[in-house]
Amino acid sequence: MNMVKRMMTWSGIAGCFLIAGLSVRSWSHEPPVAKVMSPEFQEVKQLVGRWEGTSTPMGPESKSGAVATEFRLTAAGSAIEENLFKGTPSEMVDMYTEVSGKLAMTHYCAMGNQPHMVMKNAGPHKIDLEMVPTEGIDPNSSHMHQLTLEFPDADHLTERWTNYTNGKPSESVVFNMTRVKA
């Protein structure tokens, strides 16, 4: 009887592992449900790849310089990561996604803040994003407040960044870039 009881216990344990294993296996292989994204998200998605170009000075003490960025699709196609100045002390990351069906972006800035922007306007080949109230950012402190993306064709991109200080525009920088062909 003791032997039968042990066999039943071990077979119960083995059954639990089998069910758990099958559950994990089926969960890990289920494809994610495709989410319909906005036309503006789809437009940013077309930027996936590497870009290089030049920047305008962002103030009287700065100079024009080289700029490089890379866009990549992540999170099962629900987010786009932009990595500006990768591998430099000024490296920054932008994460584009949607909030309530509207293009949104969080800018992880070299200034140490993370303004959250949402689409304000969009037109043919142009998207304007503007900061909404963001936890941890005083509207009077220096922060990137606006971004305009312009893409006249598949191989050219202009990013117009506007910094706010004391609640109003203070400085702007423009990145003019061309797609890097593989």
PDB file of C-alpha atoms in Angstrom:
ATOM      1  CA  MET A   1       0.000   0.000   0.000  1.00  0.00           C
ATOM      2  CA  ASN A   2       2.839   2.363   0.828  1.00  0.00           C
ATOM      3  CA  MET A   3       4.340   1.679  -2.626  1.00  0.00           C
ATOM      4  CA  VAL A   4       0.997   2.451  -4.361  1.00  0.00           C
ATOM      5  CA  LYS A   5       0.682   5.708  -2.432  1.00  0.00           C
ATOM      6  CA  ARG A   6       4.215   6.773  -3.470  1.00  0.00           C
ATOM      7  CA  MET A   7       3.524   5.931  -7.114  1.00  0.00           C
ATOM      8  CA  MET A   8       0.314   7.992  -7.015  1.00  0.00           C
ATOM      9  CA  THR A   9       2.171  10.921  -5.441  1.00  0.00           C
ATOM     10  CA  TRP A  10       4.972  10.798  -8.032  1.00  0.00           C
ATOM     11  CA  SER A  11       2.538  10.438 -10.888  1.00  0.00           C
ATOM     12  CA  GLY A  12       0.572  13.436  -9.560  1.00  0.00           C
ATOM     13  CA  ILE A  13       3.762  15.503  -9.365  1.00  0.00           C
ATOM     14  CA  ALA A  14       4.805  14.423 -12.854  1.00  0.00           C
ATOM     15  CA  GLY A  15       1.338  15.324 -14.149  1.00  0.00           C
ATOM     16  CA  CYS A  16       1.603  18.804 -12.643  1.00  0.00           C
ATOM     17  CA  PHE A  17       4.988  19.359 -14.307  1.00  0.00           C
ATOM     18  CA  LEU A  18       3.612  18.116 -17.613  1.00  0.00           C
ATOM     19  CA  ILE A  19       0.619  20.468 -17.464  1.00  0.00           C
ATOM     20  CA  ALA A  20       2.803  23.405 -16.368  1.00  0.00           C
ATOM     21  CA  GLY A  21       5.305  22.658 -19.131  1.00  0.00           C
ATOM     22  CA  LEU A  22       2.604  22.481 -21.792  1.00  0.00           C
ATOM     23  CA  SER A  23       1.051  25.713 -20.526  1.00  0.00           C
ATOM     24  CA  VAL A  24       4.366  27.568 -20.664  1.00  0.00           C
ATOM     25  CA  ARG A  25       5.168  26.059 -24.042  1.00  0.00           C
ATOM     26  CA  SER A  26       1.827  27.053 -25.571  1.00  0.00           C
ATOM     27  CA  TRP A  27       2.002  30.553 -24.048  1.00  0.00           C
ATOM     28  CA  SER A  28       5.526  31.203 -25.284  1.00  0.00           C
ATOM     29  CA  HIS A  29       4.668  30.203 -28.868  1.00  0.00           C
ATOM     30  CA  GLU A  30       1.393  32.036 -29.330  1.00  0.00           C
ATOM     31  CA  PRO A  31       1.868  34.863 -31.805  1.00  0.00           C
ATOM     32  CA  PRO A  32       0.847  38.282 -30.468  1.00  0.00           C
ATOM     33  CA  VAL A  33      -2.403  39.696 -31.741  1.00  0.00           C
ATOM     34  CA  ALA A  34      -1.622  42.324 -34.385  1.00  0.00           C
ATOM     35  CA  LYS A  35      -2.745  45.764 -33.241  1.00  0.00           C
ATOM     36  CA  VAL A  36      -3.895  48.293 -35.813  1.00  0.00           C
ATOM     37  CA  MET A  37      -1.673  51.342 -35.417  1.00  0.00           C
ATOM     38  CA  SER A  38      -2.382  54.922 -36.525  1.00  0.00           C
ATOM     39  CA  PRO A  39      -1.208  56.266 -39.900  1.00  0.00           C
ATOM     40  CA  GLU A  40       1.295  58.470 -38.015  1.00  0.00           C
ATOM     41  CA  PHE A  41       2.793  55.448 -36.238  1.00  0.00           C
ATOM     42  CA  GLN A  42       3.022  53.703 -39.616  1.00  0.00           C
ATOM     43  CA  GLU A  43       4.826  56.743 -41.022  1.00  0.00           C
ATOM     44  CA  VAL A  44       7.420  56.682 -38.217  1.00  0.00           C
ATOM     45  CA  LYS A  45       7.739  52.918 -38.725  1.00  0.00           C
ATOM     46  CA  GLN A  46       8.966  53.639 -42.275  1.00  0.00           C
ATOM     47  CA  LEU A  47      12.023  55.312 -40.700  1.00  0.00           C
ATOM     48  CA  VAL A  48      13.398  51.979 -39.421  1.00  0.00           C
ATOM     49  CA  GLY A  49      17.099  51.885 -40.287  1.00  0.00           C
ATOM     50  CA  ARG A  50      20.206  54.051 -39.901  1.00  0.00           C
ATOM     51  CA  TRP A  51      20.362  57.782 -40.665  1.00  0.00           C
ATOM     52  CA  GLU A  52      23.264  60.261 -40.825  1.00  0.00           C
ATOM     53  CA  GLY A  53      23.520  63.982 -41.419  1.00  0.00           C
ATOM     54  CA  THR A  54      24.267  67.324 -39.807  1.00  0.00           C
ATOM     55  CA  SER A  55      22.821  69.429 -37.032  1.00  0.00           C
ATOM     56  CA  THR A  56      22.426  73.173 -36.709  1.00  0.00           C
ATOM     57  CA  PRO A  57      23.898  74.872 -33.611  1.00  0.00           C
ATOM     58  CA  MET A  58      21.602  74.849 -30.555  1.00  0.00           C
ATOM     59  CA  GLY A  59      22.658  78.143 -29.133  1.00  0.00           C
ATOM     60  CA  PRO A  60      25.339  80.775 -29.479  1.00  0.00           C
ATOM     61  CA  GLU A  61      28.062  78.634 -27.934  1.00  0.00           C
ATOM     62  CA  SER A  62      27.472  75.445 -29.907  1.00  0.00           C
ATOM     63  CA  LYS A  63      28.555  74.478 -33.406  1.00  0.00           C
ATOM     64  CA  SER A  64      27.105  72.532 -36.288  1.00  0.00           C
ATOM     65  CA  GLY A  65      28.074  68.908 -36.234  1.00  0.00           C
ATOM     66  CA  ALA A  66      27.509  65.391 -37.407  1.00  0.00           C
ATOM     67  CA  VAL A  67      24.407  63.552 -36.258  1.00  0.00           C
ATOM     68  CA  ALA A  68      23.485  59.886 -36.487  1.00  0.00           C
ATOM     69  CA  THR A  69      20.398  58.014 -35.386  1.00  0.00           C
ATOM     70  CA  GLU A  70      18.892  54.589 -35.770  1.00  0.00           C
ATOM     71  CA  PHE A  71      15.244  53.550 -35.678  1.00  0.00           C
ATOM     72  CA  ARG A  72      14.231  49.982 -34.886  1.00  0.00           C
ATOM     73  CA  LEU A  73      10.915  48.225 -34.407  1.00  0.00           C
ATOM     74  CA  THR A  74      10.481  46.455 -31.056  1.00  0.00           C
ATOM     75  CA  ALA A  75       7.842  45.028 -28.678  1.00  0.00           C
ATOM     76  CA  ALA A  76       6.122  42.884 -31.318  1.00  0.00           C
ATOM     77  CA  GLY A  77       5.717  45.927 -33.578  1.00  0.00           C
ATOM     78  CA  SER A  78       4.011  48.121 -30.970  1.00  0.00           C
ATOM     79  CA  ALA A  79       6.964  50.464 -30.344  1.00  0.00           C
ATOM     80  CA  ILE A  80       9.757  52.135 -32.295  1.00  0.00           C
ATOM     81  CA  GLU A  81      13.064  52.919 -30.615  1.00  0.00           C
ATOM     82  CA  GLU A  82      15.196  55.780 -31.898  1.00  0.00           C
ATOM     83  CA  ASN A  83      18.780  55.888 -30.659  1.00  0.00           C
ATOM     84  CA  LEU A  84      20.421  59.307 -31.189  1.00  0.00           C
ATOM     85  CA  PHE A  85      24.197  59.743 -30.895  1.00  0.00           C
ATOM     86  CA  LYS A  86      24.652  56.060 -29.980  1.00  0.00           C
ATOM     87  CA  GLY A  87      27.862  55.334 -28.089  1.00  0.00           C
ATOM     88  CA  THR A  88      28.597  58.985 -27.244  1.00  0.00           C
ATOM     89  CA  PRO A  89      28.220  60.952 -23.984  1.00  0.00           C
ATOM     90  CA  SER A  90      25.183  62.660 -25.596  1.00  0.00           C
ATOM     91  CA  GLU A  91      23.377  59.384 -26.390  1.00  0.00           C
ATOM     92  CA  MET A  92      19.597  59.652 -26.126  1.00  0.00           C
ATOM     93  CA  VAL A  93      16.697  57.283 -26.752  1.00  0.00           C
ATOM     94  CA  ASP A  94      13.210  58.079 -28.001  1.00  0.00           C
ATOM     95  CA  MET A  95      10.401  55.521 -27.699  1.00  0.00           C
ATOM     96  CA  TYR A  96       7.491  56.018 -30.086  1.00  0.00           C
ATOM     97  CA  THR A  97       4.225  54.211 -29.409  1.00  0.00           C
ATOM     98  CA  GLU A  98       0.536  55.002 -29.207  1.00  0.00           C
ATOM     99  CA  VAL A  99      -1.631  56.237 -26.396  1.00  0.00           C
ATOM    100  CA  SER A 100      -5.391  56.041 -27.011  1.00  0.00           C
ATOM    101  CA  GLY A 101      -4.828  55.629 -30.750  1.00  0.00           C
ATOM    102  CA  LYS A 102      -2.564  58.686 -30.993  1.00  0.00           C
ATOM    103  CA  LEU A 103       1.188  58.724 -31.715  1.00  0.00           C
ATOM    104  CA  ALA A 104       3.184  59.408 -28.540  1.00  0.00           C
ATOM    105  CA  MET A 105       6.885  59.546 -27.721  1.00  0.00           C
ATOM    106  CA  THR A 106       9.018  59.641 -24.589  1.00  0.00           C
ATOM    107  CA  HIS A 107      12.393  61.337 -25.032  1.00  0.00           C
ATOM    108  CA  TYR A 108      15.101  59.981 -22.685  1.00  0.00           C
ATOM    109  CA  CYS A 109      17.253  63.102 -22.811  1.00  0.00           C
ATOM    110  CA  ALA A 110      20.947  63.638 -22.110  1.00  0.00           C
ATOM    111  CA  MET A 111      19.787  66.503 -19.836  1.00  0.00           C
ATOM    112  CA  GLY A 112      18.513  63.795 -17.474  1.00  0.00           C
ATOM    113  CA  ASN A 113      14.771  64.255 -17.936  1.00  0.00           C
ATOM    114  CA  GLN A 114      12.142  62.295 -19.881  1.00  0.00           C
ATOM    115  CA  PRO A 115       9.544  64.543 -21.508  1.00  0.00           C
ATOM    116  CA  HIS A 116       6.485  62.701 -22.814  1.00  0.00           C
ATOM    117  CA  MET A 117       5.099  64.113 -26.069  1.00  0.00           C
ATOM    118  CA  VAL A 118       1.939  63.380 -28.019  1.00  0.00           C
ATOM    119  CA  MET A 119       0.987  64.198 -31.572  1.00  0.00           C
ATOM    120  CA  LYS A 120      -0.420  67.691 -31.898  1.00  0.00           C
ATOM    121  CA  ASN A 121      -0.715  67.908 -35.707  1.00  0.00           C
ATOM    122  CA  ALA A 122       0.011  65.724 -38.685  1.00  0.00           C
ATOM    123  CA  GLY A 123      -0.003  66.351 -42.393  1.00  0.00           C
ATOM    124  CA  PRO A 124       1.506  64.852 -45.473  1.00  0.00           C
ATOM    125  CA  HIS A 125       5.101  63.924 -44.595  1.00  0.00           C
ATOM    126  CA  LYS A 126       5.078  65.882 -41.307  1.00  0.00           C
ATOM    127  CA  ILE A 127       4.246  65.131 -37.662  1.00  0.00           C
ATOM    128  CA  ASP A 128       4.300  67.632 -34.770  1.00  0.00           C
ATOM    129  CA  LEU A 129       4.688  66.301 -31.225  1.00  0.00           C
ATOM    130  CA  GLU A 130       4.369  68.426 -28.094  1.00  0.00           C
ATOM    131  CA  MET A 131       5.048  67.716 -24.443  1.00  0.00           C
ATOM    132  CA  VAL A 132       2.094  67.035 -22.191  1.00  0.00           C
ATOM    133  CA  PRO A 133       2.339  67.402 -18.402  1.00  0.00           C
ATOM    134  CA  THR A 134       5.051  64.935 -17.443  1.00  0.00           C
ATOM    135  CA  GLU A 135       5.769  63.730 -13.933  1.00  0.00           C
ATOM    136  CA  GLY A 136       9.133  65.016 -12.734  1.00  0.00           C
ATOM    137  CA  ILE A 137       9.384  67.915 -15.196  1.00  0.00           C
ATOM    138  CA  ASP A 138       8.641  71.432 -14.025  1.00  0.00           C
ATOM    139  CA  PRO A 139       7.304  73.304 -17.088  1.00  0.00           C
ATOM    140  CA  ASN A 140       9.662  76.179 -16.226  1.00  0.00           C
ATOM    141  CA  SER A 141      12.761  73.979 -16.180  1.00  0.00           C
ATOM    142  CA  SER A 142      14.846  73.416 -19.306  1.00  0.00           C
ATOM    143  CA  HIS A 143      13.469  70.493 -21.336  1.00  0.00           C
ATOM    144  CA  MET A 144      12.754  69.401 -24.894  1.00  0.00           C
ATOM    145  CA  HIS A 145       9.154  70.436 -25.425  1.00  0.00           C
ATOM    146  CA  GLN A 146       8.447  70.020 -29.138  1.00  0.00           C
ATOM    147  CA  LEU A 147       9.572  67.807 -31.987  1.00  0.00           C
ATOM    148  CA  THR A 148       8.626  68.078 -35.629  1.00  0.00           C
ATOM    149  CA  LEU A 149       9.436  65.182 -37.921  1.00  0.00           C
ATOM    150  CA  GLU A 150       9.545  65.947 -41.640  1.00  0.00           C
ATOM    151  CA  PHE A 151      10.054  63.234 -44.260  1.00  0.00           C
ATOM    152  CA  PRO A 152       9.767  64.605 -47.808  1.00  0.00           C
ATOM    153  CA  ASP A 153      10.676  61.193 -49.240  1.00  0.00           C
ATOM    154  CA  ALA A 154      11.786  57.728 -48.090  1.00  0.00           C
ATOM    155  CA  ASP A 155      15.465  58.712 -47.816  1.00  0.00           C
ATOM    156  CA  HIS A 156      15.400  62.139 -46.133  1.00  0.00           C
ATOM    157  CA  LEU A 157      14.454  63.099 -42.582  1.00  0.00           C
ATOM    158  CA  THR A 158      14.465  66.403 -40.719  1.00  0.00           C
ATOM    159  CA  GLU A 159      13.986  66.548 -36.954  1.00  0.00           C
ATOM    160  CA  ARG A 160      13.263  70.000 -35.451  1.00  0.00           C
ATOM    161  CA  TRP A 161      13.712  69.960 -31.665  1.00  0.00           C
ATOM    162  CA  THR A 162      12.597  72.920 -29.522  1.00  0.00           C
ATOM    163  CA  ASN A 163      13.845  73.369 -25.960  1.00  0.00           C
ATOM    164  CA  TYR A 164      11.709  75.305 -23.478  1.00  0.00           C
ATOM    165  CA  THR A 165      12.994  77.292 -20.511  1.00  0.00           C
ATOM    166  CA  ASN A 166      10.784  79.331 -18.164  1.00  0.00           C
ATOM    167  CA  GLY A 167       7.697  77.967 -19.928  1.00  0.00           C
ATOM    168  CA  LYS A 168       8.551  79.259 -23.406  1.00  0.00           C
ATOM    169  CA  PRO A 169      10.716  78.340 -26.427  1.00  0.00           C
ATOM    170  CA  SER A 170      14.376  79.099 -25.806  1.00  0.00           C
ATOM    171  CA  GLU A 171      16.557  77.187 -28.286  1.00  0.00           C
ATOM    172  CA  SER A 172      16.085  74.934 -31.285  1.00  0.00           C
ATOM    173  CA  VAL A 173      18.228  72.439 -33.123  1.00  0.00           C
ATOM    174  CA  VAL A 174      17.594  70.917 -36.545  1.00  0.00           C
ATOM    175  CA  PHE A 175      18.910  67.539 -37.683  1.00  0.00           C
ATOM    176  CA  ASN A 176      18.964  67.052 -41.469  1.00  0.00           C
ATOM    177  CA  MET A 177      19.579  63.382 -42.237  1.00  0.00           C
ATOM    178  CA  THR A 178      19.758  60.917 -45.103  1.00  0.00           C
ATOM    179  CA  ARG A 179      19.051  57.197 -44.882  1.00  0.00           C
ATOM    180  CA  VAL A 180      22.214  55.039 -44.805  1.00  0.00           C
ATOM    181  CA  LYS A 181      21.936  52.441 -47.542  1.00  0.00           C
ATOM    182  CA  ALA A 182      22.955  48.918 -46.569  1.00  0.00           C
TER     183      ALA A 182
END
